[in-house]
Amino acid sequence: MAQEKKMENKKISEMEREKASYYLMLESEILPFVAHNRNLKSLEIANEVLQKLVRYIEKKFDAVWYIGTDVFGDEIYERFMFHHGGFMEISLVGRIRCYFPEDKIEKMKKALEYALSKTTTSGSASHLIHQIKSGQKLISVKDSILINTELNKGIKKK
């Protein structure tokens, strides 16, 4: 009976681990790639800075694969996948969101700290680093992407 209970608890914890996803978020208008104006020149500059930031993250974290650009309402999203698992979404209004199927948050935080230190002033980097939020959700990365896609479709239709 006790052995059965242990096996059942083990199965539940394995299922929870399979469903869990880890996230990291940073929202700030002082991120170095924020496009305050929507003219072509501002967007080009923002994109150049964003590319540098992503390359610095890649240097300290994992290979990055570019998925593409999406525009929903007033927001422009650049989406990326990490070679060893994970998804990153960056909005040019000042939002970085990362999702992982495994706990890679500390390594990602360090990579983001490094990237921010290379693309902003030390004062701005320090301020931004303290605004990073992270945690665990009991939802799979796949489900999270599907839900986000459905929500964005709803925004697009309005």
Tab-separated table of C-alpha atoms in Angstrom:
chain	number	residue	atom	x	y	z
A	1	MET	CA	0.000	0.000	0.000
A	2	ALA	CA	2.762	2.467	0.973
A	3	GLN	CA	4.781	1.388	-2.076
A	4	GLU	CA	1.748	2.030	-4.313
A	5	LYS	CA	1.309	5.509	-2.804
A	6	LYS	CA	4.996	6.325	-3.449
A	7	MET	CA	4.677	5.249	-7.085
A	8	GLU	CA	1.520	7.329	-7.503
A	9	ASN	CA	3.205	10.411	-5.993
A	10	LYS	CA	6.229	9.846	-8.242
A	11	LYS	CA	3.971	9.712	-11.325
A	12	ILE	CA	2.223	12.925	-10.278
A	13	SER	CA	5.488	14.774	-9.720
A	14	GLU	CA	6.790	13.562	-13.104
A	15	MET	CA	3.571	14.762	-14.750
A	16	GLU	CA	3.840	18.132	-13.019
A	17	ARG	CA	7.442	18.453	-14.169
A	18	GLU	CA	6.381	17.673	-17.750
A	19	LYS	CA	3.683	20.358	-17.610
A	20	ALA	CA	5.822	22.963	-15.898
A	21	SER	CA	7.407	25.773	-17.805
A	22	TYR	CA	9.762	28.398	-16.504
A	23	TYR	CA	9.528	32.027	-17.466
A	24	LEU	CA	11.588	35.174	-17.293
A	25	MET	CA	10.112	38.610	-17.988
A	26	LEU	CA	11.492	42.099	-18.178
A	27	GLU	CA	9.352	45.113	-19.019
A	28	SER	CA	10.803	48.602	-19.230
A	29	GLU	CA	10.753	51.570	-21.557
A	30	ILE	CA	14.487	52.057	-20.952
A	31	LEU	CA	15.496	48.802	-22.635
A	32	PRO	CA	18.091	49.752	-25.272
A	33	PHE	CA	16.049	48.562	-28.266
A	34	VAL	CA	12.797	50.419	-27.495
A	35	ALA	CA	11.531	52.325	-30.529
A	36	HIS	CA	9.949	55.474	-29.107
A	37	ASN	CA	8.996	56.700	-32.578
A	38	ARG	CA	7.434	54.524	-35.256
A	39	ASN	CA	9.314	56.024	-38.180
A	40	LEU	CA	11.514	53.823	-40.334
A	41	LYS	CA	14.819	55.234	-39.044
A	42	SER	CA	13.866	54.622	-35.376
A	43	LEU	CA	12.763	51.082	-36.158
A	44	GLU	CA	16.019	50.362	-38.014
A	45	ILE	CA	18.106	51.630	-35.080
A	46	ALA	CA	15.983	49.668	-32.593
A	47	ASN	CA	16.398	46.532	-34.701
A	48	GLU	CA	20.205	46.957	-34.849
A	49	VAL	CA	20.408	47.302	-31.060
A	50	LEU	CA	18.052	44.351	-30.627
A	51	GLN	CA	20.263	42.198	-32.859
A	52	LYS	CA	23.313	43.109	-30.757
A	53	LEU	CA	21.432	42.279	-27.547
A	54	VAL	CA	20.365	38.888	-28.933
A	55	ARG	CA	23.945	38.087	-30.036
A	56	TYR	CA	25.217	38.893	-26.521
A	57	ILE	CA	22.536	36.637	-25.026
A	58	GLU	CA	23.525	33.916	-27.477
A	59	LYS	CA	27.178	34.249	-26.475
A	60	LYS	CA	26.428	33.512	-22.795
A	61	PHE	CA	23.340	31.302	-23.058
A	62	ASP	CA	22.569	29.208	-26.141
A	63	ALA	CA	22.374	29.382	-29.931
A	64	VAL	CA	19.413	31.481	-31.048
A	65	TRP	CA	17.193	30.761	-34.039
A	66	TYR	CA	15.129	33.626	-35.427
A	67	ILE	CA	11.470	32.715	-35.980
A	68	GLY	CA	10.119	35.971	-37.353
A	69	THR	CA	8.301	39.219	-36.758
A	70	ASP	CA	4.662	39.655	-35.777
A	71	VAL	CA	2.713	42.891	-35.538
A	72	PHE	CA	-0.296	42.997	-33.226
A	73	GLY	CA	-1.926	46.373	-32.799
A	74	ASP	CA	0.801	48.859	-31.922
A	75	GLU	CA	3.324	46.216	-30.894
A	76	ILE	CA	6.064	44.658	-32.986
A	77	TYR	CA	7.267	41.283	-31.704
A	78	GLU	CA	10.499	39.553	-32.650
A	79	ARG	CA	10.432	35.848	-31.821
A	80	PHE	CA	13.312	33.457	-31.258
A	81	MET	CA	13.894	29.817	-30.290
A	82	PHE	CA	16.870	28.573	-28.316
A	83	HIS	CA	18.764	25.622	-29.777
A	84	HIS	CA	18.527	23.515	-26.599
A	85	GLY	CA	14.923	24.397	-25.804
A	86	GLY	CA	13.123	27.594	-25.022
A	87	PHE	CA	11.366	30.504	-26.626
A	88	MET	CA	12.035	34.255	-26.454
A	89	GLU	CA	9.671	37.014	-27.486
A	90	ILE	CA	10.830	40.623	-27.602
A	91	SER	CA	8.506	43.573	-28.135
A	92	LEU	CA	9.939	46.850	-29.398
A	93	VAL	CA	7.838	48.706	-26.803
A	94	GLY	CA	10.095	47.285	-24.084
A	95	ARG	CA	9.192	43.750	-23.184
A	96	ILE	CA	11.291	40.576	-23.086
A	97	ARG	CA	9.619	37.249	-22.323
A	98	CYS	CA	11.412	33.910	-22.208
A	99	TYR	CA	9.856	30.494	-21.654
A	100	PHE	CA	11.691	27.241	-21.004
A	101	PRO	CA	10.606	23.613	-20.533
A	102	GLU	CA	13.467	23.183	-18.019
A	103	ASP	CA	14.786	25.455	-15.293
A	104	LYS	CA	17.331	27.590	-17.157
A	105	ILE	CA	16.326	30.845	-15.494
A	106	GLU	CA	19.558	31.597	-13.617
A	107	LYS	CA	21.685	31.018	-16.697
A	108	MET	CA	19.332	33.197	-18.763
A	109	LYS	CA	19.412	35.954	-16.125
A	110	LYS	CA	23.206	35.992	-16.279
A	111	ALA	CA	23.150	36.105	-20.082
A	112	LEU	CA	20.618	38.948	-20.017
A	113	GLU	CA	22.684	40.834	-17.425
A	114	TYR	CA	25.731	40.464	-19.667
A	115	ALA	CA	23.801	41.616	-22.756
A	116	LEU	CA	22.358	44.634	-20.935
A	117	SER	CA	25.768	45.601	-19.559
A	118	LYS	CA	27.101	45.606	-23.138
A	119	THR	CA	24.214	47.569	-24.690
A	120	THR	CA	23.322	50.166	-22.022
A	121	THR	CA	25.018	52.313	-19.409
A	122	SER	CA	25.971	50.589	-16.152
A	123	GLY	CA	23.287	52.538	-14.261
A	124	SER	CA	20.555	51.537	-16.709
A	125	ALA	CA	21.769	47.930	-16.765
A	126	SER	CA	21.689	47.737	-12.961
A	127	HIS	CA	18.186	49.238	-12.858
A	128	LEU	CA	16.929	46.815	-15.520
A	129	ILE	CA	18.500	43.767	-13.880
A	130	HIS	CA	16.546	44.455	-10.679
A	131	GLN	CA	13.295	44.499	-12.666
A	132	ILE	CA	13.682	40.951	-14.018
A	133	LYS	CA	10.845	38.679	-12.910
A	134	SER	CA	10.960	34.914	-13.147
A	135	GLY	CA	9.167	31.852	-11.928
A	136	GLN	CA	7.463	28.615	-12.815
A	137	LYS	CA	4.084	27.981	-14.363
A	138	LEU	CA	2.357	24.634	-14.476
A	139	ILE	CA	1.677	24.821	-18.198
A	140	SER	CA	3.734	23.455	-21.048
A	141	VAL	CA	5.672	25.767	-23.342
A	142	LYS	CA	3.674	24.375	-26.276
A	143	ASP	CA	0.356	25.180	-24.572
A	144	SER	CA	1.655	28.619	-23.603
A	145	ILE	CA	2.530	29.405	-27.227
A	146	LEU	CA	-0.842	28.123	-28.445
A	147	ILE	CA	-2.719	30.206	-25.860
A	148	ASN	CA	-0.637	33.288	-26.675
A	149	THR	CA	-1.275	32.761	-30.410
A	150	GLU	CA	-5.023	32.496	-29.839
A	151	LEU	CA	-5.018	35.637	-27.679
A	152	ASN	CA	-3.053	37.519	-30.321
A	153	LYS	CA	-5.485	36.379	-33.044
A	154	GLY	CA	-8.290	37.890	-30.960
A	155	ILE	CA	-6.391	41.183	-30.707
A	156	LYS	CA	-5.700	41.167	-34.448
A	157	LYS	CA	-9.398	40.742	-35.343
A	158	LYS	CA	-10.539	43.760	-33.298
